[in-house]
Short mmCIF file of C-alpha atoms and ligand atoms in Angstrom, two decimals:
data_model
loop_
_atom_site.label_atom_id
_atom_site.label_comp_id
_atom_site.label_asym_id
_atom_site.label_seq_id
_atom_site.Cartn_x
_atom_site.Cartn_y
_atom_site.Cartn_z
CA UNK A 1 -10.19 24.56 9.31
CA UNK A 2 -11.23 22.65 12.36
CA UNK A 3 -9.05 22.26 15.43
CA UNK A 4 -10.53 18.97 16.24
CA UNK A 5 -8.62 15.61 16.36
CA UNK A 6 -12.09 14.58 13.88
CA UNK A 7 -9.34 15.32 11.13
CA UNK A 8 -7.43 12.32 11.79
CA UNK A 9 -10.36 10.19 10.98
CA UNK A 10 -12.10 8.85 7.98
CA UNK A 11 -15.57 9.14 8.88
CA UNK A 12 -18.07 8.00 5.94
CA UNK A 13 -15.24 7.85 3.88
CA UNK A 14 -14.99 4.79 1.15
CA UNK A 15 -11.48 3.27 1.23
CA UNK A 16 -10.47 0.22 -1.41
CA UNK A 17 -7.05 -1.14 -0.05
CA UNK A 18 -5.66 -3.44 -2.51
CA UNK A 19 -3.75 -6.62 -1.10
CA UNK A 20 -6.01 -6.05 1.56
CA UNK A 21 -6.33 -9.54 2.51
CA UNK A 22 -3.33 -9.67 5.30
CA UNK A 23 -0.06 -8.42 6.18
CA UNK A 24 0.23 -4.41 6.08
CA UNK A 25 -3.05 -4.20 4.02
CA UNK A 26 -4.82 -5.65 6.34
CA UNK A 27 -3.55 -3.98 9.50
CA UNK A 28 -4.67 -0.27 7.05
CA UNK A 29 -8.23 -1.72 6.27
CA UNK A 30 -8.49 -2.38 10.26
CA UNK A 31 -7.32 1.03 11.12
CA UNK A 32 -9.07 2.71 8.42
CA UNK A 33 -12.25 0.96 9.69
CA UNK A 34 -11.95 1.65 13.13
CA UNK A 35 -11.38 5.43 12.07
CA UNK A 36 -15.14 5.59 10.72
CA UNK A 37 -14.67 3.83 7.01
CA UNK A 38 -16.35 1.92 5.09
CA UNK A 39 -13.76 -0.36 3.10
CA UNK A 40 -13.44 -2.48 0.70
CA UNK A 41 -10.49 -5.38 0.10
CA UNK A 42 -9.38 -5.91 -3.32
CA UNK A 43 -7.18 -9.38 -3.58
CA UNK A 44 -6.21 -12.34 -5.48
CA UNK A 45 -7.98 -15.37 -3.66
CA UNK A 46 -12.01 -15.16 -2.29
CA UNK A 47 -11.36 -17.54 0.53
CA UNK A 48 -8.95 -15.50 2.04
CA UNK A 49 -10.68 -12.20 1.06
CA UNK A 50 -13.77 -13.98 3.42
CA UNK A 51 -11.69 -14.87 6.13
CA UNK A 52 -10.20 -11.33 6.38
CA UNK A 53 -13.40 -9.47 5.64
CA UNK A 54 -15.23 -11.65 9.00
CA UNK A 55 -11.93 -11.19 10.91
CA UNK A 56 -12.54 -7.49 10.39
CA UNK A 57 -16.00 -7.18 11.08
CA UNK A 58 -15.28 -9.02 14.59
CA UNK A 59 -12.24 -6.82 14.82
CA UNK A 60 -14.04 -3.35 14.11
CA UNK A 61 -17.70 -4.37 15.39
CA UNK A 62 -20.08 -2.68 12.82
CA UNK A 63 -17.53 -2.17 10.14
CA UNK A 64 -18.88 -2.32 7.17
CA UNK A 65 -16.38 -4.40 4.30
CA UNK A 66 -16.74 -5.58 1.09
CA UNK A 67 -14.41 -7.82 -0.36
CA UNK A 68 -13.71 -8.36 -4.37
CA UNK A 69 -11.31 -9.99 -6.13
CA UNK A 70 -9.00 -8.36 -8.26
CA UNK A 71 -5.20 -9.00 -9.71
CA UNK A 72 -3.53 -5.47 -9.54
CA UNK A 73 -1.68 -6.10 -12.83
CA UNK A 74 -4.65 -6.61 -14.68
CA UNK A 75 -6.59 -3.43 -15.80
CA UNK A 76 -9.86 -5.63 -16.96
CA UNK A 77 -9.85 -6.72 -13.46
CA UNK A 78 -9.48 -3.34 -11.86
CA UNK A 79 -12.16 -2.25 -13.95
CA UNK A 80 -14.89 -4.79 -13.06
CA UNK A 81 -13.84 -4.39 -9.12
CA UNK A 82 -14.43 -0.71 -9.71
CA UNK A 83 -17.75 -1.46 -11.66
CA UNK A 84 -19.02 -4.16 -8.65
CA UNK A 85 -18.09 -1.46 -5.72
CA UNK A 86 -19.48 1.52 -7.29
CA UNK A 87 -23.22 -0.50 -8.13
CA UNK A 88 -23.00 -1.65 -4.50
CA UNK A 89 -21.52 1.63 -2.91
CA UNK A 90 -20.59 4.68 -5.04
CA UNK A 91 -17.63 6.06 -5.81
CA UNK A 92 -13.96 5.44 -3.52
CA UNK A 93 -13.03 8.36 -1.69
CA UNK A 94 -9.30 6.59 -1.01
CA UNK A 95 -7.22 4.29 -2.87
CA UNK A 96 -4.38 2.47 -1.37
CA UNK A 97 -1.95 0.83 -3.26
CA UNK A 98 -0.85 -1.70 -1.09
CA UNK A 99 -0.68 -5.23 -3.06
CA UNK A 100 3.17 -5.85 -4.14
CA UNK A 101 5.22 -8.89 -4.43
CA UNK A 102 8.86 -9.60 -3.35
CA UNK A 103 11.64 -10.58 -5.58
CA UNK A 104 15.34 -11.31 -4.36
CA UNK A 105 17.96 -12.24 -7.31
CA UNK A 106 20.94 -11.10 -8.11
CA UNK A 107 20.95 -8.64 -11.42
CA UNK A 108 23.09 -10.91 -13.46
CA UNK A 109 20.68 -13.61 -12.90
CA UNK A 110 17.58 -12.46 -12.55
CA UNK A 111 15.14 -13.78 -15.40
CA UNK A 112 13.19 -11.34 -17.39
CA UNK A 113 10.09 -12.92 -16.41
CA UNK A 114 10.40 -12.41 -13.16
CA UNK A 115 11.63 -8.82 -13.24
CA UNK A 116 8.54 -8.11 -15.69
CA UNK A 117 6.46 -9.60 -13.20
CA UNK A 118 7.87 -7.41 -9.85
CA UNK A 119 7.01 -4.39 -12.16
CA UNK A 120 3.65 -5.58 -13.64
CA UNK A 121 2.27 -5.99 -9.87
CA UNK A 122 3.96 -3.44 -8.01
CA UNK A 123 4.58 -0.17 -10.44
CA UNK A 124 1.87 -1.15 -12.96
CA UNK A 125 -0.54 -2.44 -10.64
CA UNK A 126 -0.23 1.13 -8.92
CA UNK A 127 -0.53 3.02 -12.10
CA UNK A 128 -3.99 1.15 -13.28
CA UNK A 129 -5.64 1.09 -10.22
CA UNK A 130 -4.64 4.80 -9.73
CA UNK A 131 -6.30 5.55 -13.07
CA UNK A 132 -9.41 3.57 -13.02
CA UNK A 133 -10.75 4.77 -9.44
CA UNK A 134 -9.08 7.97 -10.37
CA UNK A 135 -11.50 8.36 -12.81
CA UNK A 136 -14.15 8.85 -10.79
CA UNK A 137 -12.24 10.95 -8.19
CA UNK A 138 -11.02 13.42 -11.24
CA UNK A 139 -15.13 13.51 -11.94
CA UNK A 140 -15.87 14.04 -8.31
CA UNK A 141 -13.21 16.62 -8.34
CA UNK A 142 -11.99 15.16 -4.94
CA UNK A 143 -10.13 11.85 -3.62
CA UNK A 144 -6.82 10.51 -2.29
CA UNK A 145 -4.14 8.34 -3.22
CA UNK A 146 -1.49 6.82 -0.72
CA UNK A 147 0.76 4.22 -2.51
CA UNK A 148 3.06 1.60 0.14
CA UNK A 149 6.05 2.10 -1.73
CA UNK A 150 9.23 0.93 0.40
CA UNK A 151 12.51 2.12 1.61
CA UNK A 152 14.10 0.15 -0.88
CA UNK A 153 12.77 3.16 -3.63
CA UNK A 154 15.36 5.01 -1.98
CA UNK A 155 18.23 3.72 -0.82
CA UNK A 156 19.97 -0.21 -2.01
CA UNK A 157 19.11 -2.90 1.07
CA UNK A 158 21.69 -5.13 2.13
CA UNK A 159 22.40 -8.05 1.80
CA UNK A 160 19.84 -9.25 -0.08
CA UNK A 161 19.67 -9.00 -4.19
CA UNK A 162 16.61 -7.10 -4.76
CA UNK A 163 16.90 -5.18 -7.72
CA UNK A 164 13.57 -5.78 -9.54
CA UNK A 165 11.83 -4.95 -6.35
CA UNK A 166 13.71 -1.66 -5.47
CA UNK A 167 13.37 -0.33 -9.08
CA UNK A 168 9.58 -0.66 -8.50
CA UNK A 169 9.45 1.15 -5.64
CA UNK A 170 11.57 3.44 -6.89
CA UNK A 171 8.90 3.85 -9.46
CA UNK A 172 5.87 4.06 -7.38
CA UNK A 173 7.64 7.34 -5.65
CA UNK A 174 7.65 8.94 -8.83
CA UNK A 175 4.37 7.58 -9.73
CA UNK A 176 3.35 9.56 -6.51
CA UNK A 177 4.52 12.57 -7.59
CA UNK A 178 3.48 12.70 -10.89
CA UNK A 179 -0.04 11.99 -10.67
CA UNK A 180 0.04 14.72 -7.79
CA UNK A 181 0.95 17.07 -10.04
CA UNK A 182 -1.30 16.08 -12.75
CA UNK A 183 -4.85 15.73 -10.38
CA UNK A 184 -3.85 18.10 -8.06
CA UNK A 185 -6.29 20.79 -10.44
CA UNK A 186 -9.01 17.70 -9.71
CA UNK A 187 -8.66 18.19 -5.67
CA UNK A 188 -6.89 14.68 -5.84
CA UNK A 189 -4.01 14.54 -2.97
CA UNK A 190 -1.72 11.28 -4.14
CA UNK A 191 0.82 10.66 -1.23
CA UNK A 192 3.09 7.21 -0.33
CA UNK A 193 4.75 5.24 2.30
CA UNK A 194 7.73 3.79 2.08
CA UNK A 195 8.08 1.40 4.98
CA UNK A 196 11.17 -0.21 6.22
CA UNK A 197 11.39 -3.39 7.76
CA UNK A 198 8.14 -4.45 8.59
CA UNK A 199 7.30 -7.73 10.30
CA UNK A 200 4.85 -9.76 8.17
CA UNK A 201 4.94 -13.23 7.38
CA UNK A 202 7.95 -12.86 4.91
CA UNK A 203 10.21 -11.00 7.04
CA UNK A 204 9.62 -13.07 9.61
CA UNK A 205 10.23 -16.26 8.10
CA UNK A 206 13.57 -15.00 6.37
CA UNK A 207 15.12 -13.12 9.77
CA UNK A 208 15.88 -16.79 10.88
CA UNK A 209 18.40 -16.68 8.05
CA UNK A 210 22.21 -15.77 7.40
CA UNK A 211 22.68 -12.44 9.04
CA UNK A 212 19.63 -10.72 7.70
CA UNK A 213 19.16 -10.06 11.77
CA UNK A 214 22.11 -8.49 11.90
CA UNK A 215 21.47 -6.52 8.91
CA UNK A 216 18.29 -5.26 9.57
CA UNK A 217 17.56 -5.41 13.07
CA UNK A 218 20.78 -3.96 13.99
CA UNK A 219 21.06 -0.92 10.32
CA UNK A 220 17.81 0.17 12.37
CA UNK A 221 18.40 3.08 15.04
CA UNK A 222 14.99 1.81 16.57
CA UNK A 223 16.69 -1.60 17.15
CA UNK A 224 13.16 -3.49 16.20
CA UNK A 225 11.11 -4.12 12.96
CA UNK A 226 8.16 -1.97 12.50
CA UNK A 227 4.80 -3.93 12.90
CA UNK A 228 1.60 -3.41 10.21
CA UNK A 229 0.08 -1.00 11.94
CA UNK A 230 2.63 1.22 12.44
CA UNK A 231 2.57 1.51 8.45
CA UNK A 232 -1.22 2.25 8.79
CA UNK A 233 -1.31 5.07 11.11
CA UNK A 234 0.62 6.91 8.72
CA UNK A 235 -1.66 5.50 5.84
CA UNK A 236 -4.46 6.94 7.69
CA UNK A 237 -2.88 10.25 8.26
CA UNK A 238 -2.12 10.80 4.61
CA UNK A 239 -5.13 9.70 3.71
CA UNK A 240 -7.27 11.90 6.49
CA UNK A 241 -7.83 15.51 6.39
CA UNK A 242 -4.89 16.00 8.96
CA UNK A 243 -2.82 16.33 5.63
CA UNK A 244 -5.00 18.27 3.34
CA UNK A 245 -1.74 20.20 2.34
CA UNK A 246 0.37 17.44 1.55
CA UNK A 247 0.59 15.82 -1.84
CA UNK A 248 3.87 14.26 -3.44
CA UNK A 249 5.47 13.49 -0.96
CA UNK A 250 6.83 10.17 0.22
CA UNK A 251 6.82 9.39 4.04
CA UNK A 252 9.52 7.39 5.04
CA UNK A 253 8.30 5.05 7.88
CA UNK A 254 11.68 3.07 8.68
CA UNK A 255 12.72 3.03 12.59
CA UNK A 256 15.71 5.65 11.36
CA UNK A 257 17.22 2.96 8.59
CA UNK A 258 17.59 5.40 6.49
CA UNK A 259 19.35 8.17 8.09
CA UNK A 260 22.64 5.96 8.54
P1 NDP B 1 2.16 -9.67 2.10
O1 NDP B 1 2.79 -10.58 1.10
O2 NDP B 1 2.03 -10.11 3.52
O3 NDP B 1 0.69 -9.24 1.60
C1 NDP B 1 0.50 -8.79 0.28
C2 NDP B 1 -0.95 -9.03 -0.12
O4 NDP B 1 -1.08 -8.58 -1.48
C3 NDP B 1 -1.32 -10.52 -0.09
O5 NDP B 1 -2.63 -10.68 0.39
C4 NDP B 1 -1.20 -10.92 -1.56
O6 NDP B 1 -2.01 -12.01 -1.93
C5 NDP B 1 -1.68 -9.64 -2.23
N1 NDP B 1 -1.27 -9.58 -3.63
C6 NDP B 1 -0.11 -10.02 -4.20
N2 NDP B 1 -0.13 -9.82 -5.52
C7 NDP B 1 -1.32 -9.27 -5.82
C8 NDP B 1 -1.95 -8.86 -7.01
N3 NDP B 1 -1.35 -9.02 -8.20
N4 NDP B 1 -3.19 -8.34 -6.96
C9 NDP B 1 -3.82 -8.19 -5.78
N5 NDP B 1 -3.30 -8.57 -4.59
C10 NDP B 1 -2.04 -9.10 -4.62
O7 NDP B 1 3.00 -8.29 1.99
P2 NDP B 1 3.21 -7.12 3.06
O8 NDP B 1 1.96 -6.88 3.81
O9 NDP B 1 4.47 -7.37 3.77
O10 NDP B 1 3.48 -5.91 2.04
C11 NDP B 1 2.45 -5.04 1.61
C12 NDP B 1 3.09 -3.90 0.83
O11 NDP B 1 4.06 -3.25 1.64
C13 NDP B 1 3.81 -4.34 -0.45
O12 NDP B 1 3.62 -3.39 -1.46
C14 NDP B 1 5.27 -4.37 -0.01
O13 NDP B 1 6.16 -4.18 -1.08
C15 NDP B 1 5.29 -3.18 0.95
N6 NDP B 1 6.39 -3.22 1.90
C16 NDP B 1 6.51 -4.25 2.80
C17 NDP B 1 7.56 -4.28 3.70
C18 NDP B 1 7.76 -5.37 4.71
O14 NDP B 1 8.81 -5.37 5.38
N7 NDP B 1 6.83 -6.29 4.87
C19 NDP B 1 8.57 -3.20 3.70
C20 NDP B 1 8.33 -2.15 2.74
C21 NDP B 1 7.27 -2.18 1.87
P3 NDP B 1 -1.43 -13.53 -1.82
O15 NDP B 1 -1.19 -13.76 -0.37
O16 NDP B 1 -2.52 -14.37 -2.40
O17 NDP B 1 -0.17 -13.54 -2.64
#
């Protein structure tokens, strides 16, 4: 094993990050890129799938990106992503599973469309993009997973009403661990993040409100919100060979919001 900080990086290493058009999957593409990747963002609208891919080739000079479009929660669109990056690039090396969508609503009113929705994108989305560029890890016998799961898969937020959203993440930790136990054979390491309070255009828009400052800023031992790329330095290191003995696990990435 080397003793050289080269394990940290992702040299020649193909990385898709789905929802990798802004937010936290942006800030991983960047940092994946600028640790030697080449990667490619998976998300729901080309125009800004361009604008992030040329923001990222200014940001990480040389980079190279590719940019596709694909809905997480449906498998035939998974499929013809993989099918468009592996004629113009071969196989992934990494997945992340970053693309999810928020839901607040209290349980006794939340609609079932809107709770299969949560699910479809966030737990399903996981699960089908795990096994379609899984495939072709299981045949390479080697790849890694990292899933952005959330906090909220562990412990109940307050104030807000959330309880589609936490189940999913709830899910997508032991989505993690299952499919590390079931590829681990196939040299596949499948790891996750679970982020606390990140700012992003969401969060930032909703801390104006009530006393979600109160509530988050102040439940956080840090005192701050995390920022985007604090989530993808851990991405990175999950996804580098810096953790070649870690699989299943979830890494909690929360300022200390948690431990109270
Ligand atoms: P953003 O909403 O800023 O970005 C999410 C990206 O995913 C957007 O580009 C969005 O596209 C895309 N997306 C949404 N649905 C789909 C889909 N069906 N298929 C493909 N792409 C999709 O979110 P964040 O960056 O804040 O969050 C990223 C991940 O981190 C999520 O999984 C979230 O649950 C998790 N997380 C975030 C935290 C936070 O505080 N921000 C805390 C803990 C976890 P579009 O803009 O077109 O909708």
């Amino acid at each position: 094993m080397s003793d050289s900080s080269d394990i940290y990086r992702l040299d020649d290493r193909k990385v898709v990050v789905t929802g990798g058009a802004r937010g936290i999957g942006y800030a991983i593409a960047r940092r994946a890129a600028a640790s030697g990747a080449t990667v490619a963002l998976l998300d729901l609208e080309q125009v800004a799938l361009d604008e992030a891919a040329a923001r990222l080739r200014h940001d990480v000079q040389g980079a190279e990106i590719l940019a596709q479009t694909c809905d997480v929660s449906s498998y035939d669109d998974i499929r013809a992503a993989r099918e468009v990056l592996e004629a113009g690039w071969g196989r992934a090396d990494v997945l992340v599973n970053n693309a999810g969508i928020f839901s607040n609503a209290p349980a006794q009113e939340m609609e079932a469309r809107e709770w299969d929705r949560v699910l479809q994108v966030n737990l399903s989305g996981a699960f089908y993009c795990s096994q379609v560029f899984g495939a072709s890890m299981i045949e390479a016998r080697s790849g890694t997973i990292v899933n952005i799961a959330s906090m909220s898969g562990v412990i109940v937020n307050r104030p807000q009403p959330q309880i589609g959203y936490n189940v999913s993440k709830a899910g997508v930790i032991m989505l993690t661990k299952s499919l590390a136990a079931e590829w681990a054979p196939y040299g596949i390491r499948v790891n996750a993040v679970a982020p606390g309070y990140i700012r992003s255009a969401i969060t930032e828009s909703l801390l104006g409100k009530a006393n979600l400052r109160d509530y988050w800023i102040g439940g956080t031992p840090l005192g701050r919100m995390g920022s985007p790329e604090e989530v993808a330095n851990v991405v990175v290191f999950l996804a580098s060979d810096a953790a070649s003995f870690v699989t299943g696990e979830t890494l909690v990435a929360d300022g200390g919001y948690t431990v109270w």
